[in-house]
Tab-separated table of C-alpha atoms and ligand atoms in Angstrom:
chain	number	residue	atom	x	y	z
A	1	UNK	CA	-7.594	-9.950	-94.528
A	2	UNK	CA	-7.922	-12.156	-91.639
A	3	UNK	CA	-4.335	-11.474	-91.190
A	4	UNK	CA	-4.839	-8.123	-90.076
A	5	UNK	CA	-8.506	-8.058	-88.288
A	6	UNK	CA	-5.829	-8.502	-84.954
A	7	UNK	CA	-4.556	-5.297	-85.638
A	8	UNK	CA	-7.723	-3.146	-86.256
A	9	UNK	CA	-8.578	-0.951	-83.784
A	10	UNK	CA	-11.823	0.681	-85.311
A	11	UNK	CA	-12.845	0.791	-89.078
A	12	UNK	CA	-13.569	4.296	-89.839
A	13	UNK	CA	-15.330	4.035	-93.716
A	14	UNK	CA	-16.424	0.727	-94.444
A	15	UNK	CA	-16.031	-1.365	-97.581
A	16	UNK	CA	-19.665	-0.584	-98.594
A	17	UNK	CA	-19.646	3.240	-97.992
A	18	UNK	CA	-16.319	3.325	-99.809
A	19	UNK	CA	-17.851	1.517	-102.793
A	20	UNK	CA	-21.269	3.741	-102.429
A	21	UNK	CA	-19.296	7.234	-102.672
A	22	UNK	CA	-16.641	6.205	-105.458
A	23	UNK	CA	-20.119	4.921	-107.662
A	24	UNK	CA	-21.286	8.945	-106.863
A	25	UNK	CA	-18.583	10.163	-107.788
A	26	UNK	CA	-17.669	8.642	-110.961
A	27	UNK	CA	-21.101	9.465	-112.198
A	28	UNK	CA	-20.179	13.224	-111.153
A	29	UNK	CA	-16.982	13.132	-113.263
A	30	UNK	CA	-18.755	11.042	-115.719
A	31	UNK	CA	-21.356	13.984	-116.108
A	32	UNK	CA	-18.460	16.856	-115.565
A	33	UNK	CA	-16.459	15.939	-118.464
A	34	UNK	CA	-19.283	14.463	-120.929
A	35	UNK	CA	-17.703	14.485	-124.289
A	36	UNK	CA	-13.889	14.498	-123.208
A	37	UNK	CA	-11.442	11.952	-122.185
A	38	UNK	CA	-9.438	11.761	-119.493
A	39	UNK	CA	-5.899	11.533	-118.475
A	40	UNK	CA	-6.123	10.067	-114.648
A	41	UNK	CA	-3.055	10.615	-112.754
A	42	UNK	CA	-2.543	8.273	-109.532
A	43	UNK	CA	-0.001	8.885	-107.237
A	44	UNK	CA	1.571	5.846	-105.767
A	45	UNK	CA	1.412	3.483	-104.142
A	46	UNK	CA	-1.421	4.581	-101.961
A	47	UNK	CA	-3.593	5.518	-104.693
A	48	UNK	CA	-3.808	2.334	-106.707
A	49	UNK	CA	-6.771	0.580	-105.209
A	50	UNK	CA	-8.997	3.781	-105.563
A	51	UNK	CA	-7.389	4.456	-109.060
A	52	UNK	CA	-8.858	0.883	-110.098
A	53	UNK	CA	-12.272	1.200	-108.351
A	54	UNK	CA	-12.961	4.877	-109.226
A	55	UNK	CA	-11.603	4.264	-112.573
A	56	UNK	CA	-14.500	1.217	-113.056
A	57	UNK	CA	-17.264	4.188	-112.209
A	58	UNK	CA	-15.855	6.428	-114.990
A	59	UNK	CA	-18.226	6.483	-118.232
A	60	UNK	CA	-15.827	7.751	-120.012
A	61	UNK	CA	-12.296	6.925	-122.543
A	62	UNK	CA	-9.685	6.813	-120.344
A	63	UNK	CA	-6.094	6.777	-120.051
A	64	UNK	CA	-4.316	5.920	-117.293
A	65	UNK	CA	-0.296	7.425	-115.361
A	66	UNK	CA	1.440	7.034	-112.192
A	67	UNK	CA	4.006	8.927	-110.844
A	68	UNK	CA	5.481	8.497	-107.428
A	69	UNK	CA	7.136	10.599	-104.690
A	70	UNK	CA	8.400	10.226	-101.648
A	71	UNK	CA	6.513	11.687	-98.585
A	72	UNK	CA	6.272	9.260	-96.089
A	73	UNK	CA	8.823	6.658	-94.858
A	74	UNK	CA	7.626	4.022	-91.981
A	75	UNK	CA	6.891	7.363	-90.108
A	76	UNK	CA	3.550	8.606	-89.302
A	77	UNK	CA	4.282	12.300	-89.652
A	78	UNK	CA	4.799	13.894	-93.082
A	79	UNK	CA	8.284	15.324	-93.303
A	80	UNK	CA	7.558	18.194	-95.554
A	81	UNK	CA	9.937	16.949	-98.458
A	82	UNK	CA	8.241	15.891	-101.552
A	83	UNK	CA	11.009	14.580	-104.449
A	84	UNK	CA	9.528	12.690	-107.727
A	85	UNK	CA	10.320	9.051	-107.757
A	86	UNK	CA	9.050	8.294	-110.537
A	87	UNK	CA	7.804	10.958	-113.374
A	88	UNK	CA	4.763	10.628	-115.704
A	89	UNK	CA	4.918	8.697	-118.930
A	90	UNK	CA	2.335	10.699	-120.649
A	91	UNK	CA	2.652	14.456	-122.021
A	92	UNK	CA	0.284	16.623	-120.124
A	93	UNK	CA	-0.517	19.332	-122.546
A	94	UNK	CA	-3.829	20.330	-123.860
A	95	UNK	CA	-5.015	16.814	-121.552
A	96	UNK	CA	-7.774	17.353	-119.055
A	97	UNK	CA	-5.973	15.508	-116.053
A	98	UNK	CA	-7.426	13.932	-112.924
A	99	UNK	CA	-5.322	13.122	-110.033
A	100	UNK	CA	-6.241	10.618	-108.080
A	101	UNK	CA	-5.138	10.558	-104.489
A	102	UNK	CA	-6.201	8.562	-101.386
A	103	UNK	CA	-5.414	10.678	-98.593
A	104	UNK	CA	-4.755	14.424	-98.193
A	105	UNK	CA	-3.447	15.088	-94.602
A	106	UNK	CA	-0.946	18.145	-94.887
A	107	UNK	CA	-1.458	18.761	-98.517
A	108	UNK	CA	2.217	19.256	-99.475
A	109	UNK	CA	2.624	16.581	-101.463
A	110	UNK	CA	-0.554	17.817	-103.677
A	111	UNK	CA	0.513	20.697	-103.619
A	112	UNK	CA	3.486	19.968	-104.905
A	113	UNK	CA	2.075	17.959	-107.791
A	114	UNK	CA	-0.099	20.453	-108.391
A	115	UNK	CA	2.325	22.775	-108.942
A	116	UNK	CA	4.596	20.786	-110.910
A	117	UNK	CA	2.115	19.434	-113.266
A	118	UNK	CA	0.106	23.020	-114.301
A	119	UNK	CA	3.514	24.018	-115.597
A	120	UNK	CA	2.989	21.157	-118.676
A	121	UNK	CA	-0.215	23.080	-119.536
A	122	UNK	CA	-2.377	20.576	-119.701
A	123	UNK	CA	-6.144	21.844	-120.818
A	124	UNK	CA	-7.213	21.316	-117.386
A	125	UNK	CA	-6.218	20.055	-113.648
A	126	UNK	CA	-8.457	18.844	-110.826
A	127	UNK	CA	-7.964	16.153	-107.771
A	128	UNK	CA	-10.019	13.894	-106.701
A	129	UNK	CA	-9.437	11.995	-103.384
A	130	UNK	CA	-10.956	9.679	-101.599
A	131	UNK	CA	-9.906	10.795	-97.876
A	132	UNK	CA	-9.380	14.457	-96.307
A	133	UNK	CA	-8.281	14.511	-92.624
A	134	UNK	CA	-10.193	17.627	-90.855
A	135	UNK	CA	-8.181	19.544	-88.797
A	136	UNK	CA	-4.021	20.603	-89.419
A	137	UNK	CA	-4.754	21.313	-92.952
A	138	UNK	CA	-1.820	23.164	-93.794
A	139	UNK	CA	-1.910	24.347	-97.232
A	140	UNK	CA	-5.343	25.903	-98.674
A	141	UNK	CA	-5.939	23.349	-102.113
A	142	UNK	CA	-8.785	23.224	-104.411
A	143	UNK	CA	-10.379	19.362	-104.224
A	144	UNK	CA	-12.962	19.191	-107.059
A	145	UNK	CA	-13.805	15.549	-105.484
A	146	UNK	CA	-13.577	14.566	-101.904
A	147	UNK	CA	-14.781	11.153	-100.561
A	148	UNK	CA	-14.921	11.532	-96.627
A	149	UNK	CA	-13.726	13.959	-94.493
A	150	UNK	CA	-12.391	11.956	-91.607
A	151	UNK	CA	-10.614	13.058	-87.784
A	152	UNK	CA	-6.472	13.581	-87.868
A	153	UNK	CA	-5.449	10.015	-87.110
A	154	UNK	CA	-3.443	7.557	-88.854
A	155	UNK	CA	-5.142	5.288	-90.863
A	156	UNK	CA	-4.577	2.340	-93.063
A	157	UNK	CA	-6.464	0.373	-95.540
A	158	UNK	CA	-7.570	0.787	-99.145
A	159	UNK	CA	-4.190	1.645	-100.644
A	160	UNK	CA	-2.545	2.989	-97.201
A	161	UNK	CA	-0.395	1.232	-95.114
A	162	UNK	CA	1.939	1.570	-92.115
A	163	UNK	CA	5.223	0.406	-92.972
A	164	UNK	CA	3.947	-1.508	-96.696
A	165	UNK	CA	1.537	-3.322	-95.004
A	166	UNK	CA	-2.554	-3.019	-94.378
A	167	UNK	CA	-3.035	-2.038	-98.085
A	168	UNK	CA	-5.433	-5.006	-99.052
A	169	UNK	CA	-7.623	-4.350	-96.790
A	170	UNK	CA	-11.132	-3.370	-98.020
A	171	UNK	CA	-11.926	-0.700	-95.820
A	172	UNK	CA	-10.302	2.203	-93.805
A	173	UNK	CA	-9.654	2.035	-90.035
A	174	UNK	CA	-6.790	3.002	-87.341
A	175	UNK	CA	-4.467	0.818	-85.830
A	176	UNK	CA	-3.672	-0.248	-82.275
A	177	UNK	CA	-1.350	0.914	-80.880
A	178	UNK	CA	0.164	-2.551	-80.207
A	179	UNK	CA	0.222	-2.928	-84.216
A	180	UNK	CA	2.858	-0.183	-84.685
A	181	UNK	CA	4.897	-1.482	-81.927
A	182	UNK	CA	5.453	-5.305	-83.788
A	183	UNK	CA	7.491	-3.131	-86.416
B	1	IMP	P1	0.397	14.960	-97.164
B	1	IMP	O1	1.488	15.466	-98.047
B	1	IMP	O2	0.650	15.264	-95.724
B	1	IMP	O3	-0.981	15.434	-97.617
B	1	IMP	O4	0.418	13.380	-97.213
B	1	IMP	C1	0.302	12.746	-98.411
B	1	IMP	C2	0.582	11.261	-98.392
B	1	IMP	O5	0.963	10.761	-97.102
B	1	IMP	C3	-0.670	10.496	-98.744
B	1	IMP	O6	-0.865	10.446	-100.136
B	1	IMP	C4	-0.388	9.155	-98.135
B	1	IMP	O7	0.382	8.378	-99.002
B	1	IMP	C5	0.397	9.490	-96.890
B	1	IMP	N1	-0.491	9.538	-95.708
B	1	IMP	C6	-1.047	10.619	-95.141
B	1	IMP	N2	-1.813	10.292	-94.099
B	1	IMP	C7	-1.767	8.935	-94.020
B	1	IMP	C8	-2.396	7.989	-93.143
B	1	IMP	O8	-3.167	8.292	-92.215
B	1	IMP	N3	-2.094	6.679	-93.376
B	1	IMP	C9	-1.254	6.267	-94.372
B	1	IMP	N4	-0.668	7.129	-95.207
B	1	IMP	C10	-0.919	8.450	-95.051
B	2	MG	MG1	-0.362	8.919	-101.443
């Protein structure tokens, strides 16, 4: 962690805020789907630290999938193009399904998903995510959980990196700009 402390610029959600709202909102789902179980759906890599923390909060039986698609390279900017890396092990139908996400900046790649994985009929479909940036939305999605709303800037930490790296870290924050230029 020390590693990286160089290349923080500001932390935006702290460990401890993180930790407080993922404790809420388990309890929430816990409460929401009393008497089910669920099928959580991360989407990698990003969304394997909240996956494992939010998962801990969850009163309930639960099984767990991954799938993974491309969005972002090294870049910064989404490129619009969403392709499935790697599909989902489990059948979807009749399953009430949570995807788990840990940002939603443009909301094509959720969209996408969302998309995609309605067509397997499962019994039912939400998101929950632990970040939303405010601002360049740019497709309208229905978030049945949301974290924080945070400002449109790049951010690592907590499952998101910059170029692979920055995902251990325990908390969310920007970069300088000085870190972006060592790669
Ligand atoms: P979207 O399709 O633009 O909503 O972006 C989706 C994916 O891009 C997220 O699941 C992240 O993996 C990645 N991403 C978006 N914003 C950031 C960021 O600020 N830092 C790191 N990764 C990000
Ligand atoms: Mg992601």
């Amino acid at each position: 962690m020390d590693a990286y402390a160089a290349d923080i610029e500001k932390v935006l959600v702290s460990a401890e805020e993180i930790q407080a709202k993922l404790a809420q909102m388990g309890e929430q789902i816990t409460k929401d789907y009393t008497g089910k179980s669920l099928l959580l759906v991360g989407v990698l890599k990003g969304a394997f630290v909240v996956m494992a923390d939010l998962s801990r909060q969850i009163g309930l039986p639960l099984e767990f999938d991954f799938m993974a698609v491309s969005s972002y390279g090294a870049a910064t900017k989404t490129s619009g193009v969403v392709r499935i890396l790697k599909d989902l092990d489990h059948d979807l139908k009749d399953r009430d399904v949570l995807i788990v996400e840990d940002i939603i900046d443009s909301g094509l790649t959720l969209k996408y998903l969302l998309k995609s994985l309605a067509g397997r009929k499962p019994a039912s479909l939400e998101v929950a995510a632990l970040l939303r940036k405010k601002g360049i939305q740019q497709v309208e999605l229905d978030l049945r959980y949301v974290g924080f709303d945070i400002p449109n800037e790049f951010v690592v930490g907590y499952g998101l990196d910059f170029a692979e790296r920055y995902r251990n870290l325990p908390y969310v924050g920007t970069l300088k700009p000085q870190a972006y230029e060592g790669l």
